[in-house]
Every structure is written in C-alpha cells, then in structure tokens.
Short mmCIF file of C-alpha atoms in Angstrom, two decimals:
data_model
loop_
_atom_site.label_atom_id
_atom_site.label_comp_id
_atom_site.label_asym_id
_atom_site.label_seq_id
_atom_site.Cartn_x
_atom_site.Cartn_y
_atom_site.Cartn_z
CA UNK A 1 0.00 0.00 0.00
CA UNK A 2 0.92 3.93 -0.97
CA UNK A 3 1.55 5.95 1.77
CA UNK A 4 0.22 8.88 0.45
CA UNK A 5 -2.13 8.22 -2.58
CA UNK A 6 -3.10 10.87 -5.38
CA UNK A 7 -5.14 10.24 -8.49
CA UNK A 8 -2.26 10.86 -11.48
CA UNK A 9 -4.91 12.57 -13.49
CA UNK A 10 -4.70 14.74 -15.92
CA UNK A 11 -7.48 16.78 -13.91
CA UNK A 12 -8.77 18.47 -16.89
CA UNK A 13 -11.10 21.96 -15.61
CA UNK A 14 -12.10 24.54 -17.60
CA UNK A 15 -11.45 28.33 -17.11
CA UNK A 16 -13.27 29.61 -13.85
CA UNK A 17 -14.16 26.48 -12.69
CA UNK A 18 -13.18 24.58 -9.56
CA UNK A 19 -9.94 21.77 -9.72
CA UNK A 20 -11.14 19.46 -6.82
CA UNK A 21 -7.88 17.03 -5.69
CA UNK A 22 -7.68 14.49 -3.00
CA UNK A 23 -5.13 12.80 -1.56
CA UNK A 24 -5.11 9.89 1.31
CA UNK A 25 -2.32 8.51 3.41
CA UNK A 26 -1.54 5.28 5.04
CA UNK A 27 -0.12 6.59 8.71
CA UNK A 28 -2.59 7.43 11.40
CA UNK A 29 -0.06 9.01 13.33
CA UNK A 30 0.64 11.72 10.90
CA UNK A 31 0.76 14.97 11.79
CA UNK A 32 1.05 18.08 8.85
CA UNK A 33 -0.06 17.89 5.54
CA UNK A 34 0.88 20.27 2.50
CA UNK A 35 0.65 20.86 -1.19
CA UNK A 36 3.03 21.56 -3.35
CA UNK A 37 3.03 22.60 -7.00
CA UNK A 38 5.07 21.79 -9.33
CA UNK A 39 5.15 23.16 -12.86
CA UNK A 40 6.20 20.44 -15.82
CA UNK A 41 10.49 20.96 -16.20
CA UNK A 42 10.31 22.74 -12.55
CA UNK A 43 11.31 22.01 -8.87
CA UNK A 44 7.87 21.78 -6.39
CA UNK A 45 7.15 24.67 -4.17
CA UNK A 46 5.07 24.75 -1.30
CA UNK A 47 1.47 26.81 -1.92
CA UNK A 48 -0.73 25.26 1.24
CA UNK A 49 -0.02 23.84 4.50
CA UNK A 50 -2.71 22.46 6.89
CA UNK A 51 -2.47 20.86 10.37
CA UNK A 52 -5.65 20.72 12.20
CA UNK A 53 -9.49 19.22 10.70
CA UNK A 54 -11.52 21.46 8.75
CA UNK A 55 -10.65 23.93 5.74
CA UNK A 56 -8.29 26.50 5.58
CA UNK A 57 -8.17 29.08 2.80
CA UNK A 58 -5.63 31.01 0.86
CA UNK A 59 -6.46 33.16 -1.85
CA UNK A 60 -8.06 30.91 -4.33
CA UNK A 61 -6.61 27.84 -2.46
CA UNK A 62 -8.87 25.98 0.59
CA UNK A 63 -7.04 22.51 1.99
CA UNK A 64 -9.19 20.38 3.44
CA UNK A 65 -8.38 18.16 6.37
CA UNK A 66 -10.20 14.80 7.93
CA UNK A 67 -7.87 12.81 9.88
CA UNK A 68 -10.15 10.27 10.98
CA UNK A 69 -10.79 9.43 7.12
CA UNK A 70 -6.76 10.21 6.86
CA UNK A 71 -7.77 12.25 3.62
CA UNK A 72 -6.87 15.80 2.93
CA UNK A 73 -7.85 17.26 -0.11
CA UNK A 74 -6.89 20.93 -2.19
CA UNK A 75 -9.66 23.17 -4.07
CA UNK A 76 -8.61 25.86 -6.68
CA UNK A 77 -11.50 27.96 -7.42
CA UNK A 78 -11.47 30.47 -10.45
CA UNK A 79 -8.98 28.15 -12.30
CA UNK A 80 -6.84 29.87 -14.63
CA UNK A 81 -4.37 28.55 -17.11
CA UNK A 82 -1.42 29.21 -14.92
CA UNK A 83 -2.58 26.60 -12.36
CA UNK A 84 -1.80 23.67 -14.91
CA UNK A 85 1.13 22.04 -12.86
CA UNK A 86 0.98 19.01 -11.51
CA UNK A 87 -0.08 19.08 -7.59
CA UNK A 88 1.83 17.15 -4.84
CA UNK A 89 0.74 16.12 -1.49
CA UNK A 90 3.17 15.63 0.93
CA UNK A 91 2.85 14.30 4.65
CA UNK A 92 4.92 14.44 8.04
CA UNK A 93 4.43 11.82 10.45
CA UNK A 94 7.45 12.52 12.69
CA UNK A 95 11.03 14.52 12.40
CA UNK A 96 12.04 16.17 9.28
CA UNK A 97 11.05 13.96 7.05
CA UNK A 98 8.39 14.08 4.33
CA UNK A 99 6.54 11.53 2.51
CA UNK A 100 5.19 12.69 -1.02
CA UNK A 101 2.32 11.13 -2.94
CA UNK A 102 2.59 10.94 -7.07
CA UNK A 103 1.12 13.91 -8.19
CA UNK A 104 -1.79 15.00 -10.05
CA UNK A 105 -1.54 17.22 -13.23
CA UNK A 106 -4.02 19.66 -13.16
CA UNK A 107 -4.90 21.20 -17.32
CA UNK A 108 -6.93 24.09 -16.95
CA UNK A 109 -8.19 24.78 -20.73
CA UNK A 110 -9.32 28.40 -21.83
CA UNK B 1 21.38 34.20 -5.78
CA UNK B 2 18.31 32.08 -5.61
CA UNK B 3 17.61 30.62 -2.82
CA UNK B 4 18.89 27.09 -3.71
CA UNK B 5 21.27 26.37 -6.76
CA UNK B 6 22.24 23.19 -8.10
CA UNK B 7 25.07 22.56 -10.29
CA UNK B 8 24.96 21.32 -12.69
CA UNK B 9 21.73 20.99 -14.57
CA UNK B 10 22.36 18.28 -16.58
CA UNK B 11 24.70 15.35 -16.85
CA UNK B 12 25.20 12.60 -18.70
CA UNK B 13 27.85 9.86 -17.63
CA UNK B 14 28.82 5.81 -18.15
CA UNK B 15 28.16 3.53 -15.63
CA UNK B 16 31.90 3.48 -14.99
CA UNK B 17 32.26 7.15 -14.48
CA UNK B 18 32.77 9.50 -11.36
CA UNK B 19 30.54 12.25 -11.00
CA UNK B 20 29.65 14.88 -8.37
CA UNK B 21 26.20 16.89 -8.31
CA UNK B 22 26.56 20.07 -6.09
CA UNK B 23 24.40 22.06 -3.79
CA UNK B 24 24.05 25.53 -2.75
CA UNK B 25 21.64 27.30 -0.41
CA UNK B 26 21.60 30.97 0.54
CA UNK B 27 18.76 30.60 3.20
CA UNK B 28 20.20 30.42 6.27
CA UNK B 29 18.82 26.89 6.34
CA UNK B 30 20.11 24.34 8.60
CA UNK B 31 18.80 21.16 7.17
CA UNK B 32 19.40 20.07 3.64
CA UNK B 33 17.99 17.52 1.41
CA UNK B 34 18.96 15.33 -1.89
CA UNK B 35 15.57 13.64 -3.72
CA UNK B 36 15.24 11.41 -6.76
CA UNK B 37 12.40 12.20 -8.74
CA UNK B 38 11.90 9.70 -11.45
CA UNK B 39 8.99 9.79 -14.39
CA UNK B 40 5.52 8.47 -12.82
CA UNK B 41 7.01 7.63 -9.44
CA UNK B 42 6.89 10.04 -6.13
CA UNK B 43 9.38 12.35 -5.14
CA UNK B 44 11.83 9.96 -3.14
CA UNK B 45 13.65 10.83 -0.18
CA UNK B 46 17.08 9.83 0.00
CA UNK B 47 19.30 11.70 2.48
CA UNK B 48 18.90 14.22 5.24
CA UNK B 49 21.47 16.70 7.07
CA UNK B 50 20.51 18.53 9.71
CA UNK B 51 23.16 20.71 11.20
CA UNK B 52 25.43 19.14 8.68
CA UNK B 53 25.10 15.68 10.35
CA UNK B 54 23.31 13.04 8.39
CA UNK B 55 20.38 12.44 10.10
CA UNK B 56 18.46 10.08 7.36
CA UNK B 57 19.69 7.43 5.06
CA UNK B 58 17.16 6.29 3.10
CA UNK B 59 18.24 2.63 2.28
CA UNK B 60 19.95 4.34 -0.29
CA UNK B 61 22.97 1.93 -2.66
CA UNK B 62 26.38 2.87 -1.69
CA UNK B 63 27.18 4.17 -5.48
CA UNK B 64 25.73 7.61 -3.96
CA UNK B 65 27.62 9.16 -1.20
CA UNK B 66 26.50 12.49 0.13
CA UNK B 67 28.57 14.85 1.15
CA UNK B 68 27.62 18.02 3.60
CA UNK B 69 30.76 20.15 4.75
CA UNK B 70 28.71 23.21 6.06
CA UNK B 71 25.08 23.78 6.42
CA UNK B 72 25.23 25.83 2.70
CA UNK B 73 26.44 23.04 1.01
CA UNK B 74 25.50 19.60 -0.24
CA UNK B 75 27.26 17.24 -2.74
CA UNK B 76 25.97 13.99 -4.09
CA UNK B 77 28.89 11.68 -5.66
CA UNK B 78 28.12 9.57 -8.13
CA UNK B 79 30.35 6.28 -8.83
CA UNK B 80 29.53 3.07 -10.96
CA UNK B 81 25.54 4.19 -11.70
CA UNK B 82 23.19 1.82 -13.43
CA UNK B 83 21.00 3.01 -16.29
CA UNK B 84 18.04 2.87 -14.17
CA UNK B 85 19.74 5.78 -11.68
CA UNK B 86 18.59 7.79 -14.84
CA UNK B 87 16.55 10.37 -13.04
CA UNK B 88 15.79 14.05 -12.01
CA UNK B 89 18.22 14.86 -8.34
CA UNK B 90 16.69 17.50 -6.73
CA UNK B 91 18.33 19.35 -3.49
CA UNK B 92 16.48 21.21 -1.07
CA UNK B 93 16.64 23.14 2.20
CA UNK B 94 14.68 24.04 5.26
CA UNK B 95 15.04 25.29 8.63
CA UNK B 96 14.05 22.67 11.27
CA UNK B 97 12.29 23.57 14.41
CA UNK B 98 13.78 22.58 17.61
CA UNK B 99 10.57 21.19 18.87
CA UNK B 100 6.98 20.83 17.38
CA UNK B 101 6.15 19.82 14.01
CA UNK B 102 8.19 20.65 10.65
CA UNK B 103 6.96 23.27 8.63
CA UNK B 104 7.07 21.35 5.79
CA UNK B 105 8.65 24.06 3.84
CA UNK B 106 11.27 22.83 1.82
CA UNK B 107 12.84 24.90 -0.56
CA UNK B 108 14.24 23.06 -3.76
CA UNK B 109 16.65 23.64 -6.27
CA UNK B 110 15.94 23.57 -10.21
CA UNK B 111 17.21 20.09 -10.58
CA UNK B 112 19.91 17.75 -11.83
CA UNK B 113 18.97 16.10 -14.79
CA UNK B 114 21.12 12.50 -14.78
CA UNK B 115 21.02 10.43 -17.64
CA UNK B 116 23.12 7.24 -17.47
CA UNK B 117 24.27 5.52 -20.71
#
C-alpha cells in the first residue's frame, strides 16, 4: 500500500471552474499535511499547509483536512491557465522527514 | 542568488564514471535535502542533514555518497551508476524547528537532470 495516494490525473477543468484534488495517506499518526506545486520541467514549491481538521483558505486555495478518514484534499476555485502544474501532497508523520504522494496534473483549458 | 542552486543541470555519464552533483543554499537553512524524482514515481527521499550531520539514510545503494561540509552546502557523488539511476536529483533546504512539528517548507533547487548511458 501507498503511503500517500493521489489520483495521477490529468485533472482536466475549464477556465473559472473549480480543480477538486484528493489525496489519502496510510499513517494514522501523521501529523502536517501540505501541497506543493510543481510546474512540468520545474522544482515543487510549497502553496498550502494544513495541520488541524476542517478547511483552511488562501487566496483561491482551501485545503481540506479529515484525519479520521486520513484524507486531505486541495480546491482551486477560479482556475486559470497558470494553475496547470501538476499538484503534490506531501505528509509528516514525525522529524524532518516528508513523505510525497505521485502527483496529479491539473490542465486548466481556456 | 536564488535561494537554492544546483550545479549542474544536466549530466550525462557511463556507468563506470565519477561524478559529483553540487548544492548551494543561501537561506540560512540548517537542514538540507537530496531527492530522486523519477517519471511516474513520487518524489523519493534519499538523504537528510541537519546541522550538517546526516540524520536520514534512506536505504539508499552505496554508489551515492552524500557529502555536507557546512550547512550551505550539499554534494551527491556519483560512482559506478546503473541506467536505471537515470533520473531528475533535486536538493532542497529548510530550517528545522527545535521542537513541534516541521513546517514542511522545503525549498528546492531547479534540478539535476542524470542520464546514465
């Protein structure tokens, strides 16, 4: 089994819509979840972070958080072009170390 | 100077060949990071320094040997690859809490492309 799981996509979402992506993870224990995006021939960078159930929300970003169901999922409403990337989610159980899930590319189309 | 530079970007080398991939930060970090990102597979974890001592070793084969002589700087050496080593080497950087939970901000570099012939 993954430890953190993410549908590979493409996500394809027209212009203005919302890009809905999910992500689970194997370790009951863990403790901070984030997002990164990471644009095709570029390194990831880090656009949410989310700690505690519920939502949280950043500009056109909300992460959403359920640790009971161990799922934590991303929103992008009012999706523009620039938001094709692909999306990783990336979990912390303990220490410094992070555990990333496969990605899912996001094509927003005009 | 961005944040994190890798040199260099791309590199292509036999499977009998010595190679070194370096590692720059201008941060301030004190933790620094080397993943493998290969095509359809997750970003893989491979080692960890944290206040230049290698905290993480990520069952990782002995042809790659990290290197950290201060907390700016980060080599990876490369000896006797495999075709299958063939992959994208990213380095990255964060600052570490002394208690609590990371911040999960990790700052990577562009990327060393490796292709092994």
């Amino acid at each position: 089994q993954k430890e953190v799981e993410q549908n590979s996509g493409p996500l394809s979402v027209p212009e203005g819509a919302i890009a809905s992506l999910n992500c689970t993870y194997s370790d009951r224990v863990s403790q901070s979840f984030f997002w990164y995006r990471q644009y095709s021939g570029k390194s990831p960078e880090l656009i949410m972070s989310i700690y505690s159930n519920g939502d949280k929300e950043d500009g056109r970003f909300t992460a959403q958080l359920n640790k009971a169901s161990q799922y934590v999922s991303l929103l992008i409403r009012d999706s523009q072009p620039s938001d094709s990337a692909t999306y990783l989610c990336a979990v912390n159980a303990a220490g410094n170390k992070l555990t990333f899930g496969g990605g899912t590319r996001v094509l927003v189309k005009p | 100077e961005t944040g994190v530079t890798q040199t260099p970007r791309h590199l292509v080398m036999g499977m009998t060949n010595k190679k070194s991939l370096k590692c720059e930060q201008h941060l301030g970090h004190n933790a620094m990071y080397w993943y493998k990102q290969s095509a359809k597979k997750p970003l893989e974890l491979m080692f960890v320094y944290s206040l230049e001592e290698r905290v993480e070793n990520n069952s990782v084969p002995s042809r790659f040997s990290p290197e950290c002589p201060n907390s700016s700087h980060l080599f990876l050496h490369l000896h006797t690859l495999q075709p299958e080593d063939s992959a994208l080497y990213l380095c990255a950087s964060s600052q570490d809490r002394t208690s609590g939970p990371t911040t999960g901000e990790l700052f990577f570099g562009e990327g060393s492309r490796l292709t092994v012939l």
